[in-house]
XYZ file of C-alpha atoms in Angstrom:
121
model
C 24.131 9.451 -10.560
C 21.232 11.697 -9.929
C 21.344 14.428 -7.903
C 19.574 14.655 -4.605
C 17.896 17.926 -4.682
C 15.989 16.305 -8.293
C 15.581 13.002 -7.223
C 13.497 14.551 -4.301
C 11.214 16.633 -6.397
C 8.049 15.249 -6.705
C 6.768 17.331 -9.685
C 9.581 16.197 -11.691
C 8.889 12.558 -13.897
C 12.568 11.419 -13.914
C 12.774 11.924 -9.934
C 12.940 8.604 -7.523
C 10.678 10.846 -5.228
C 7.867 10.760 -8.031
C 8.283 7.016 -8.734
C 8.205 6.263 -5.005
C 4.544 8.111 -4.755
C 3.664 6.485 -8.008
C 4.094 3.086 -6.265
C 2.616 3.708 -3.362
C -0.484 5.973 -4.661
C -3.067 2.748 -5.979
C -5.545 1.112 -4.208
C -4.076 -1.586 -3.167
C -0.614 -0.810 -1.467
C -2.502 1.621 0.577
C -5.129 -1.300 1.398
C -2.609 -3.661 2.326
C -0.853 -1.409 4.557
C -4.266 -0.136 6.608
C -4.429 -4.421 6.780
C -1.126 -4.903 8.214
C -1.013 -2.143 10.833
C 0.507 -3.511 13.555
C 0.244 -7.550 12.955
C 2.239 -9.695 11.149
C -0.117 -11.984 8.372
C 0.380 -14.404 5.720
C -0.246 -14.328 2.085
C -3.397 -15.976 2.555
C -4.519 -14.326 5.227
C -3.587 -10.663 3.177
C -5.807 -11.774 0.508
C -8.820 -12.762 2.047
C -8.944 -9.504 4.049
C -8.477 -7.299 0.739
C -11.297 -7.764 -0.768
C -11.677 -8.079 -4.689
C -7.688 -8.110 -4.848
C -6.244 -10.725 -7.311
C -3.698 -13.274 -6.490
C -1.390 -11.678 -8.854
C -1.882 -7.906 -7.543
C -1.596 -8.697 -4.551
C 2.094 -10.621 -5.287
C 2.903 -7.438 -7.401
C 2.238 -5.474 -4.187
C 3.836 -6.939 -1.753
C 6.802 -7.330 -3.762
C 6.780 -4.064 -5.081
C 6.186 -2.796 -1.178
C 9.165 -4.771 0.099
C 11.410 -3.675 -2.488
C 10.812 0.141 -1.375
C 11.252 -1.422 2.275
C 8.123 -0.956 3.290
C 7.530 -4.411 4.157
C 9.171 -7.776 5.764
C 8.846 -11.023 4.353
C 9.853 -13.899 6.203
C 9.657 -17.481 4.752
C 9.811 -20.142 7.477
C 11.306 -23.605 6.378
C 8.336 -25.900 6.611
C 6.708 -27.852 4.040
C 5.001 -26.104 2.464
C 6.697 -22.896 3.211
C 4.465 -20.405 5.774
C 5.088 -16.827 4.336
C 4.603 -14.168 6.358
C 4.250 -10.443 6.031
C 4.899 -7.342 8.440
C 5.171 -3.823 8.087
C 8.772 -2.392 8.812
C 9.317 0.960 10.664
C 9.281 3.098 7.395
C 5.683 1.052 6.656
C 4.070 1.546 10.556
C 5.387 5.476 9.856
C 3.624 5.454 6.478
C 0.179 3.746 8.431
C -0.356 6.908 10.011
C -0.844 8.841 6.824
C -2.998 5.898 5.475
C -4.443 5.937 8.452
C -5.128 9.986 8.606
C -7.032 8.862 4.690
C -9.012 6.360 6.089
C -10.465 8.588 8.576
C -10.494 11.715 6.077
C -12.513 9.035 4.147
C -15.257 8.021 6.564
C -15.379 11.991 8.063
C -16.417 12.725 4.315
C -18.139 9.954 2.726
C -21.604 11.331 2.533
C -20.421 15.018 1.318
C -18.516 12.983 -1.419
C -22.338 10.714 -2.222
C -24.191 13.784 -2.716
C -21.420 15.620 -4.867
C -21.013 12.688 -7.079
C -25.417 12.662 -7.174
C -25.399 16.275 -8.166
C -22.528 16.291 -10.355
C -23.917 12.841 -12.209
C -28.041 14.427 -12.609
């Protein structure tokens, strides 16, 4: 077993810290958590609201996302079967950081333009 102090380290590769962040740090998980917030959606409904995400990314995410317990999935017994998807306390406390780098984002967007214009001349 791994100890705790290492597995906490983020600057260490073998740590579950580091592999945690790697997970979470793409597009897309952080994406799909700014889309679930506070409301509970289904697959299709998650996919048509992140835009340009495949099918299969999406699946990846989500599963990926619920493993680390960051989501809920509930499957209700109907025909077909109505999937749903909710953030779980540990994902609404992780919104607030996405959250914080949405608005970081939009606060710097143009200063970011005009870099990139400079940098790319």
């Amino acid at each position: 077993m791994r100890d705790e102090i290492d597995d906490a380290d983020l600057l260490r590769a073998d740590s579950l810290a580091r592999e945690i962040f790697s997970d979470l740090a793409n597009k897309w998980a952080l994406l799909i958590i700014a889309v679930l917030d506070e409301r509970t959606l289904r697959f299709s409904e998650l996919h048509t609201m992140v835009d340009g995400i495949s099918h299969k990314m999406l699946t990846q995410n989500l599963r990926m996302m619920e493993r680390n317990g960051l989501v809920h999935r509930t499957v209700h017994p109907t025909v077909p079967p109505r999937v749903e998807y909710a953030l779980t306390p540990a994902g609404r406390a992780l919104l607030v950081t996405v959250e914080a780098m949405c608005d970081w984002t939009h606060a710097h967007l143009h200063a970011i333009e005009a870099s990139r214009h400079r940098f790319d001349a």
